[in-house]
Coordinates of C-alpha atoms and ligand atoms in Angstrom, one line a residue:
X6 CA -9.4 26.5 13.1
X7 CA -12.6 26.3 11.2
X8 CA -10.9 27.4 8.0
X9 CA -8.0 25.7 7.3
X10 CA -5.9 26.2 4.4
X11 CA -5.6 22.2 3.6
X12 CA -8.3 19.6 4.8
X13 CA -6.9 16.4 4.2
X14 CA -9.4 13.2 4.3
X15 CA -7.7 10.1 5.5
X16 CA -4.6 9.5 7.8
X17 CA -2.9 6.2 6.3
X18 CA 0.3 6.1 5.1
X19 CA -0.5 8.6 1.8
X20 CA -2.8 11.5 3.7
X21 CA 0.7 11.4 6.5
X22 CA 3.3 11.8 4.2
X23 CA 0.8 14.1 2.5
X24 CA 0.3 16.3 5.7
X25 CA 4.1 16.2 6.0
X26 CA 5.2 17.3 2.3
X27 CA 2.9 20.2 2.7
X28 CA 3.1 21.5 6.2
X29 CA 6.8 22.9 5.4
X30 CA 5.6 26.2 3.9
X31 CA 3.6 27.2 7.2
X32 CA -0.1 26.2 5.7
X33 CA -2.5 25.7 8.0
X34 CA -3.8 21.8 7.4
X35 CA -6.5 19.7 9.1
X36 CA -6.2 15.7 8.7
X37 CA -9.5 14.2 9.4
X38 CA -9.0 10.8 10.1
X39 CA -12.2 8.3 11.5
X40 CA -10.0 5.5 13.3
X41 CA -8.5 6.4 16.4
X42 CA -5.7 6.4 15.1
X43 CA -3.5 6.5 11.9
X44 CA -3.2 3.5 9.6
X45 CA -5.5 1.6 10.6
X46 CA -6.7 0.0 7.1
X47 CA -4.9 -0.8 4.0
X48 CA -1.2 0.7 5.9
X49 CA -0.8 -1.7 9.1
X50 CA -2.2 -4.6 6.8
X51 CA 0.4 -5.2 4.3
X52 CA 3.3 -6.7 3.6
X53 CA 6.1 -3.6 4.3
X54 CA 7.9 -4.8 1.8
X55 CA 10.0 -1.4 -0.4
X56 CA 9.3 -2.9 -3.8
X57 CA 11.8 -1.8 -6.5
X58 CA 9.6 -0.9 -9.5
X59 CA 10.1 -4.3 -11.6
X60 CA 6.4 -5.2 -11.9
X61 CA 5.0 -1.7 -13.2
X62 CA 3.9 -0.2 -16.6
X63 CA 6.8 1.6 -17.9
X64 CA 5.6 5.0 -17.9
X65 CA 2.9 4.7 -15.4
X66 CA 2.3 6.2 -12.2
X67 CA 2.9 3.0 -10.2
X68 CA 6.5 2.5 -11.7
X69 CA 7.4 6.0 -11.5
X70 CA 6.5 6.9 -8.4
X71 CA 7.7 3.5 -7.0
X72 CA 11.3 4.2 -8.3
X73 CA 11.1 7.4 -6.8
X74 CA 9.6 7.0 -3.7
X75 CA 11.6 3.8 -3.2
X76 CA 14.4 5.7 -2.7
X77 CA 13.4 8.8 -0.9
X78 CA 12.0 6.2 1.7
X79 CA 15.5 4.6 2.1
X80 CA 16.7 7.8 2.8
X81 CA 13.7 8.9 5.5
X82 CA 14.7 5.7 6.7
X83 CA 18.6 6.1 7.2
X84 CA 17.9 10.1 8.7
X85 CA 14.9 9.4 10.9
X86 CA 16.4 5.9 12.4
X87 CA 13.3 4.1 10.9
X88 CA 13.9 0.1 10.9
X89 CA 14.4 -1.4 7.8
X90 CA 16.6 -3.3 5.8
X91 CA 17.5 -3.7 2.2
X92 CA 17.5 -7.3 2.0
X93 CA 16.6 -7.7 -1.4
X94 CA 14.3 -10.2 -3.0
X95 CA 14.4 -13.7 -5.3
X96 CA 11.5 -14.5 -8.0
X97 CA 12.1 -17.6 -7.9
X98 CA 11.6 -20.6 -11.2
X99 CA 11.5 -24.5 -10.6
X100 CA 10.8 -25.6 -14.1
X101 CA 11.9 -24.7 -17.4
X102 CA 8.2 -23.3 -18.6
X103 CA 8.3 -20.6 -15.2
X104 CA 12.2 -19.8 -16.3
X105 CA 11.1 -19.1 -19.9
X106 CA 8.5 -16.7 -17.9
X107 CA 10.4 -15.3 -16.2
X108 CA 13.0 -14.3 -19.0
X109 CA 9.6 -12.4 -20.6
X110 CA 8.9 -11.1 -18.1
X111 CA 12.5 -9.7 -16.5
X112 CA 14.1 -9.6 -19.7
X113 CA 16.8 -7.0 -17.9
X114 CA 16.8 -8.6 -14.7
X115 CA 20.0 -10.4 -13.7
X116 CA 19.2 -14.2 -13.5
X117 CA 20.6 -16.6 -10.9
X118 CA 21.2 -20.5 -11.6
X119 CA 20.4 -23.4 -9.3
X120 CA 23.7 -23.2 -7.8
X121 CA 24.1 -19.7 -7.3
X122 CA 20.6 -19.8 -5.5
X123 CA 22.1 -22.6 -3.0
X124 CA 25.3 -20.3 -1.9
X125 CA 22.4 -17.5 -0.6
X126 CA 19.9 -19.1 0.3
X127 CA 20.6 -22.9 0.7
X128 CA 17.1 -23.9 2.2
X129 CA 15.1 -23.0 -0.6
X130 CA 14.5 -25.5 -3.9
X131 CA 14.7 -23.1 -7.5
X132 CA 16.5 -23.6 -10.6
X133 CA 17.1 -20.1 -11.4
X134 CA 15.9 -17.0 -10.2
X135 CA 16.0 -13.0 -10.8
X136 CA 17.6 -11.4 -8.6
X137 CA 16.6 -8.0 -7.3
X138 CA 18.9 -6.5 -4.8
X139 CA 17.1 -3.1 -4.4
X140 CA 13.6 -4.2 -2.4
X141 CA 13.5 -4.3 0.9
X142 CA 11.2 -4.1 4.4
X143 CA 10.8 -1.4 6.9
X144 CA 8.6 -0.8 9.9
X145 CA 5.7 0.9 8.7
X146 CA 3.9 1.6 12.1
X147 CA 7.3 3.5 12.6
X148 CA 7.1 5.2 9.7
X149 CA 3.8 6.6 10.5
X150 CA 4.9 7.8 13.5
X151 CA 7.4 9.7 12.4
X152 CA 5.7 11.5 9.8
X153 CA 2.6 12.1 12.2
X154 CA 5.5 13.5 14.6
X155 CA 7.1 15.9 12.2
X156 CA 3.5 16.9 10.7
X157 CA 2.4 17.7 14.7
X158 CA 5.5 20.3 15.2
X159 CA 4.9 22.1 12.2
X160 CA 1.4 22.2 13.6
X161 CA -0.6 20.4 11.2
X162 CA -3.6 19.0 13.6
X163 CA -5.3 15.5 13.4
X164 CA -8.6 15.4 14.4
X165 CA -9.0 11.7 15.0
X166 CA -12.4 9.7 15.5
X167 CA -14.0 12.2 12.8
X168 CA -15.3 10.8 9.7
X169 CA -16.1 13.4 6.6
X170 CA -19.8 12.4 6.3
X171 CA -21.0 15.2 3.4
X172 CA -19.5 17.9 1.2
X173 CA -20.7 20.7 -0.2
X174 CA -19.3 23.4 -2.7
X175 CA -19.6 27.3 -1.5
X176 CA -18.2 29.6 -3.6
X177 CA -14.6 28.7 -3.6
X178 CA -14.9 26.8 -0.7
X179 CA -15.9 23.0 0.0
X180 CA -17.5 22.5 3.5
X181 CA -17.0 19.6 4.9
X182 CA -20.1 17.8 7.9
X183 CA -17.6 16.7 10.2
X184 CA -19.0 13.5 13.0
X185 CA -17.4 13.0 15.8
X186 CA -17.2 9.6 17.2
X187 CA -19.6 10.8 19.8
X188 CA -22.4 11.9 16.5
X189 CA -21.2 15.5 16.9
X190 CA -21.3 17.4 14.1
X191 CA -19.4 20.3 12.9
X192 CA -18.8 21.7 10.1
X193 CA -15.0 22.6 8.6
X194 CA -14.3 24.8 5.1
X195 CA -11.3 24.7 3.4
X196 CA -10.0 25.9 -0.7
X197 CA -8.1 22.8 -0.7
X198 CA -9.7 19.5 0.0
X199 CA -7.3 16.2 -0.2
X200 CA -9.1 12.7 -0.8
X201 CA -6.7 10.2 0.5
X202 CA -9.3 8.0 2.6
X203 CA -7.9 4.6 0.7
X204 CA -11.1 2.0 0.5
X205 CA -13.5 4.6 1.1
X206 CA -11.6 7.4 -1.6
X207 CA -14.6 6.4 -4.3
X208 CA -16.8 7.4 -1.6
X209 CA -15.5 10.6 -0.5
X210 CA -15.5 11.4 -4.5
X211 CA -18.8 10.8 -5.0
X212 CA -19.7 13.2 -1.9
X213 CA -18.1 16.6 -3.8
X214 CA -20.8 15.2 -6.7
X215 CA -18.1 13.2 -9.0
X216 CA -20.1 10.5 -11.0
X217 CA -18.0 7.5 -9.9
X218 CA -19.6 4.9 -12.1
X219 CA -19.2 7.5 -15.4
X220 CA -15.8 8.3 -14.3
X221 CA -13.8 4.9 -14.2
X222 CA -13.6 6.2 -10.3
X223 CA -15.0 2.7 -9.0
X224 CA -13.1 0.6 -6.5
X225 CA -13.3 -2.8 -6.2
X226 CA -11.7 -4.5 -2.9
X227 CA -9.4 -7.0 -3.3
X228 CA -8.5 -9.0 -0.1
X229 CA -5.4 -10.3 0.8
X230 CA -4.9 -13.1 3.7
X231 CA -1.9 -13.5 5.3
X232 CA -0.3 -16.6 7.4
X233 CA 2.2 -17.0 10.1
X234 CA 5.5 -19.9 9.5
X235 CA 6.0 -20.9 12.8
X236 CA 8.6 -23.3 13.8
X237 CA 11.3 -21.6 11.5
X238 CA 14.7 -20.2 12.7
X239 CA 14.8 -16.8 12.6
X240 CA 17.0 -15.8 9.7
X241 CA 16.0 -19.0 8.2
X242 CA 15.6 -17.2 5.0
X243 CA 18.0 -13.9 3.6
X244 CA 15.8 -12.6 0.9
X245 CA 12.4 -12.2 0.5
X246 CA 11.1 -15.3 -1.7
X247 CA 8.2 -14.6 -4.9
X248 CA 7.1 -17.1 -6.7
X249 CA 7.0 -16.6 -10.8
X250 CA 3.9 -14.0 -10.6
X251 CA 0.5 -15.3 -11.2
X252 CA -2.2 -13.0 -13.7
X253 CA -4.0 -11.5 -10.9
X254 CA -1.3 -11.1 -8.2
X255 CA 2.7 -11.3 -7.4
X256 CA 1.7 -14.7 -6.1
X257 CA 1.7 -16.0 -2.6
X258 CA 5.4 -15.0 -1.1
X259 CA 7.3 -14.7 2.1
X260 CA 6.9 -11.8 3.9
X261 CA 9.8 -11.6 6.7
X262 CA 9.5 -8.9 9.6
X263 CA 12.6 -7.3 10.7
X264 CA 12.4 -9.4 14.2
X265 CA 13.0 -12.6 12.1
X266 CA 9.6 -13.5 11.8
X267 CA 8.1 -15.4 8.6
X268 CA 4.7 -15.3 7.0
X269 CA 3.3 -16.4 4.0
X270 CA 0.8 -14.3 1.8
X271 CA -1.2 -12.3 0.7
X272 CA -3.6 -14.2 -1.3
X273 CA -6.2 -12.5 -3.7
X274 CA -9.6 -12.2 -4.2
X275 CA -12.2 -9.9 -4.6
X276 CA -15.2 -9.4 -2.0
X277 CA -17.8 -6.9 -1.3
X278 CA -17.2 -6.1 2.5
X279 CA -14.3 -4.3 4.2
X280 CA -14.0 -6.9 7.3
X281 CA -10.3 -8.3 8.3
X282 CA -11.5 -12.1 9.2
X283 CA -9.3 -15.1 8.0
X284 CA -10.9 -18.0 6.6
X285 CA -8.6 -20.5 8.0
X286 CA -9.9 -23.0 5.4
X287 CA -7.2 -21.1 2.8
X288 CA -4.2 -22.9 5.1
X289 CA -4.0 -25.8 2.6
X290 CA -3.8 -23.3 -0.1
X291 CA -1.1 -21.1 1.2
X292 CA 1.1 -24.7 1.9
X293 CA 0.4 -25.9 -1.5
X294 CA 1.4 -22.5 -2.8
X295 CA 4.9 -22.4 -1.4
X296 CA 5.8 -26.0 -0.1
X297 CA 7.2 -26.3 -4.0
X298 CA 10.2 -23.2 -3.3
X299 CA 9.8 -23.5 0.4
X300 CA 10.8 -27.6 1.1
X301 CA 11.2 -26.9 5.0
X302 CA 7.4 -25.4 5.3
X303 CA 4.9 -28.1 7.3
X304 CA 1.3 -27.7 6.9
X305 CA 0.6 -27.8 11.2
X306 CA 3.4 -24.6 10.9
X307 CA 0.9 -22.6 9.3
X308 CA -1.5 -20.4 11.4
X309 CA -4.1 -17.0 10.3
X310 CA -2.4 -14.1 11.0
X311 CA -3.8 -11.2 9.4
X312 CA -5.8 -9.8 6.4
X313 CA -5.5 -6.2 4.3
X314 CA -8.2 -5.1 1.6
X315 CA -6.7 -3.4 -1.7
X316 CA -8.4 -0.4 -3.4
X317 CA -8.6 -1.8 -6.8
X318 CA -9.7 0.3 -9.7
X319 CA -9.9 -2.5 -12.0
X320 CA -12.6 -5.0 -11.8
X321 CA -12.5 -8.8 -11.9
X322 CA -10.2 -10.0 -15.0
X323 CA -10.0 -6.4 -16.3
X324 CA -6.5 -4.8 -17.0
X325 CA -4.4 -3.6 -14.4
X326 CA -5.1 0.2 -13.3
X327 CA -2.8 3.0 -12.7
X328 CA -3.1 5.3 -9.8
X329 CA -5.5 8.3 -10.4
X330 CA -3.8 11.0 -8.7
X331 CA -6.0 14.0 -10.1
X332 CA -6.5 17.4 -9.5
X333 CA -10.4 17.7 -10.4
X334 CA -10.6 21.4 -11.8
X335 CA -11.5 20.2 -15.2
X336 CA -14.8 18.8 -13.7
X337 CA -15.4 21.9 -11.9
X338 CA -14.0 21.2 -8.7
X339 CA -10.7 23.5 -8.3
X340 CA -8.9 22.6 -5.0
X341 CA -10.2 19.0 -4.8
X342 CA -7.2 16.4 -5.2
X343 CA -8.3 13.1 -5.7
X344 CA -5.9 9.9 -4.8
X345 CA -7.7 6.3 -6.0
X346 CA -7.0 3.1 -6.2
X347 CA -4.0 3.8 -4.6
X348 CA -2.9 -0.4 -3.9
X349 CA 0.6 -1.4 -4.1
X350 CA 3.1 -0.1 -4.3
X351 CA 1.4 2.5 -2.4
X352 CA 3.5 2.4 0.9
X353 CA 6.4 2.4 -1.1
X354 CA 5.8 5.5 -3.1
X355 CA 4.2 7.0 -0.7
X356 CA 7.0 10.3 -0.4
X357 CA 6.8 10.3 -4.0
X358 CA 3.1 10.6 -4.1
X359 CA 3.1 13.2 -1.3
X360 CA 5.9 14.8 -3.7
X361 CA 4.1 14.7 -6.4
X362 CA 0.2 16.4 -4.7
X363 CA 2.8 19.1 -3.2
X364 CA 2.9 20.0 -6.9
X365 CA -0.8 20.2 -7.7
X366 CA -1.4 22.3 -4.4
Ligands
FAD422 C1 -2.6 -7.0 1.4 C2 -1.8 -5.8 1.0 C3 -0.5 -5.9 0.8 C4 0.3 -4.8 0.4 N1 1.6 -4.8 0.3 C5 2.3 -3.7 0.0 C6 3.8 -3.7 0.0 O1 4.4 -4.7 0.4 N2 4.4 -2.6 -0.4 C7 3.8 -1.5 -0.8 O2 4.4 -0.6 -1.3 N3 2.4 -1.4 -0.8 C8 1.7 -2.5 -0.4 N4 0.3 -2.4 -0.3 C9 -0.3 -1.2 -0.6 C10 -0.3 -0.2 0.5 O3 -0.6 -0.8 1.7 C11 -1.4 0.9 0.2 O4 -1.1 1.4 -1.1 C12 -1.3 2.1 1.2 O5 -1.3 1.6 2.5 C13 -2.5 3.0 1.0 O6 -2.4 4.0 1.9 P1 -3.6 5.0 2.0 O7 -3.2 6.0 3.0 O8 -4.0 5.5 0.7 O9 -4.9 4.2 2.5 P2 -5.3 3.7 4.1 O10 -4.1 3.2 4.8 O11 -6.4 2.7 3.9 O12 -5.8 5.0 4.7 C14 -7.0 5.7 4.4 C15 -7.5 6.3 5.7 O13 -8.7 7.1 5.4 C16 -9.5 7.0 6.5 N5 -10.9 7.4 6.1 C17 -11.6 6.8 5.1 N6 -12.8 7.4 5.0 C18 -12.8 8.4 5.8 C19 -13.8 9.5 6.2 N7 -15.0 9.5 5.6 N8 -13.4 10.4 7.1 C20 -12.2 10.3 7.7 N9 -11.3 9.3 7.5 C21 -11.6 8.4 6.5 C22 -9.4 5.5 6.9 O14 -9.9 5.3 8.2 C23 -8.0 5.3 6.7 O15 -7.2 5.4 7.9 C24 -0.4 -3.5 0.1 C25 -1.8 -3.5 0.3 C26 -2.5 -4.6 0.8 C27 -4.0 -4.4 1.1

């Protein structure tokens, strides 16, 4: 199938439920994908966590298609048997200056006092919190799975270990140099070319000949460390736990898995490599970060677990971005739909984003 109907670049989390949204009309659809496997970058290294839309621009992308997508993943979810659970989440104050924050910053949120906070979750220290009862966690390499399964039987193929390396526009068609992990190379045409390669979307944009740089197209990579609590109980916490959000991030929180398990993280900071190391020097940091709601943490209970990179639009101490989700006719490129700086809540709105290309094609 040298001429498929769809190519899409990029098998994470978006370019599956991308595949999936569009194979239900019988188009022929290619996912090129250079891992492996699927999600192996920015959707097996997060923190799964459903967000529920409280943190977004009203009227942006991000809170629209976070709301949405939220709940067409519940439902995936509940029909496909995915695990998850809706165990809702605590942004949590312990002095009055963080309470007054949060009041800006939730002023419709529902907010918990000290004692309140005790009755749920007795082993954390807060005098109030907001309350948001709609996040939640699911298993993500499940998820994948899934969607990759229903894709396959309505015969959308994955060619994986083959990285897009060039593009070039034919007449209507974009060609895309196709390299095996082997260095073969062939060459696949398609009307409709989908970039949803994550950290590498600014490049795959810059191969059809967009100006990334003129274009506010620039991605920045933002990393994000994660450590393990060991030691804990599992169930030793009910919700997940934020801190009052910092400028550049949510702030280091608890990330639970649905075995029980807790970790701490992400940080944030920005870096110029894609590489998944931990510097195990940031232990302190992530202790001192959450010792203050968490009193049971211990320092020695802290180990590296993982890292994930974000595809940031916005560069250091510049406004937050929306995502660009943009079908690139009006710069001459008809059929090319370009997804960047697609960073949380990415997994979460991921239907909705799928949803929302389905209507572009
Ligand atoms: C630390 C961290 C925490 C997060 N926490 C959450 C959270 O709790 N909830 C939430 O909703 N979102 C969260 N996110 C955001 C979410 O993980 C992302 O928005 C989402 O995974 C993006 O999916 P994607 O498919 O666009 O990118 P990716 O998963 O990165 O997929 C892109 C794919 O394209 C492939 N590719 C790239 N270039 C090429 C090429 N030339 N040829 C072929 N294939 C190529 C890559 O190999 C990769 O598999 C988090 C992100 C990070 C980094």
């Amino acid at each position: 199938m040298e001429k498929p109907d769809i190519i899409i670049i990029g098998a994470g989390i978006v370019g599956l439920s991308i595949a999936t949204a569009l194979s239900q009309k019988g188009r022929s659809i290619i996912v090129i994908e250079k891992e492996n496997s699927f999600g192996q970058h920015a959707s097996s290294r997060n923190s799964e966590i459903i967000h529920s839309g409280i943190y977004y621009k009203k009227d942006s992308l991000k809170a629209k298609l976070c709301v949405e997508g939220r709940e067409l993943l519940y439902q995936f979810c509940r029909e496909h048997n995915i695990p998850h659970r809706q165990c809702g989440k605590l942004i949590v104050a312990t002095n009055d200056k963080e309470v007054l924050e949060l009041e800006k910053l939730f002023a419709n949120g529902s907010m918990l006092g000290g004692e309140d906070i005790k009755k749920i979750e007795p082993t954390i220290d807060a005098i109030a919190a907001i309350h948001s009862p709609l996040t939640g966690i699911v298993d993500t390499h499940q998820l994948m799975k899934r969607l990759q399964n229903i894709a396959e039987n309505r015969g959308v193929i994955f060619a994986y270990g083959c990285e897009a390396i060039g593009i070039k526009r034919n007449n209507d068609f974009y060609g895309i140099r196709v390299a095996d992990s082997d260095g073969e190379e062939l060459m696949l045409h398609t009307k409709t070319l989908i970039n949803s390669a994550g950290l590498y979307s600014e490049k795959i944009a810059q191969m059809v000949g967009i100006d990334t740089v003129k274009d506010n197209y620039r991605l920045y990579y933002s990393k994000g460390e994660y450590f393990r609590v060991s030691n804990t109980k599992p169930g030793v916490l009910n919700h997940l736990i934020y801190p009052t959000p910092e400028k550049a991030s949510l702030g280091i929180h608890t990330v639970m898995d649905l075995g029980g398990g807790l970790k701490l993280g992400p940080n944030a900071y920005y870096t110029d490599k894609i590489d998944y190391d931990i510097d195990s020097s940031n232990r302190e940091l992530f202790y001192k970060s959450a010792k203050w709601f968490l009193p049971f943490l211990e320092l020695e209970n802290l180990t590296p677990d993982m890292a994930g990179i974000r595809a940031k639009l916005q560069a250091p101490g510049e406004k937050e971005r929306d995502f660009v989700i943009s079908h690139e006719d009006k710069k001459g490129l008809p059929g090319f739909i370009n997804l960047i700086g697609i960073e949380s809540p990415g997994l979460t709105a991921s239907l909705a984003i799928a949803k929302h290309v389905e209507n572009m094609v």
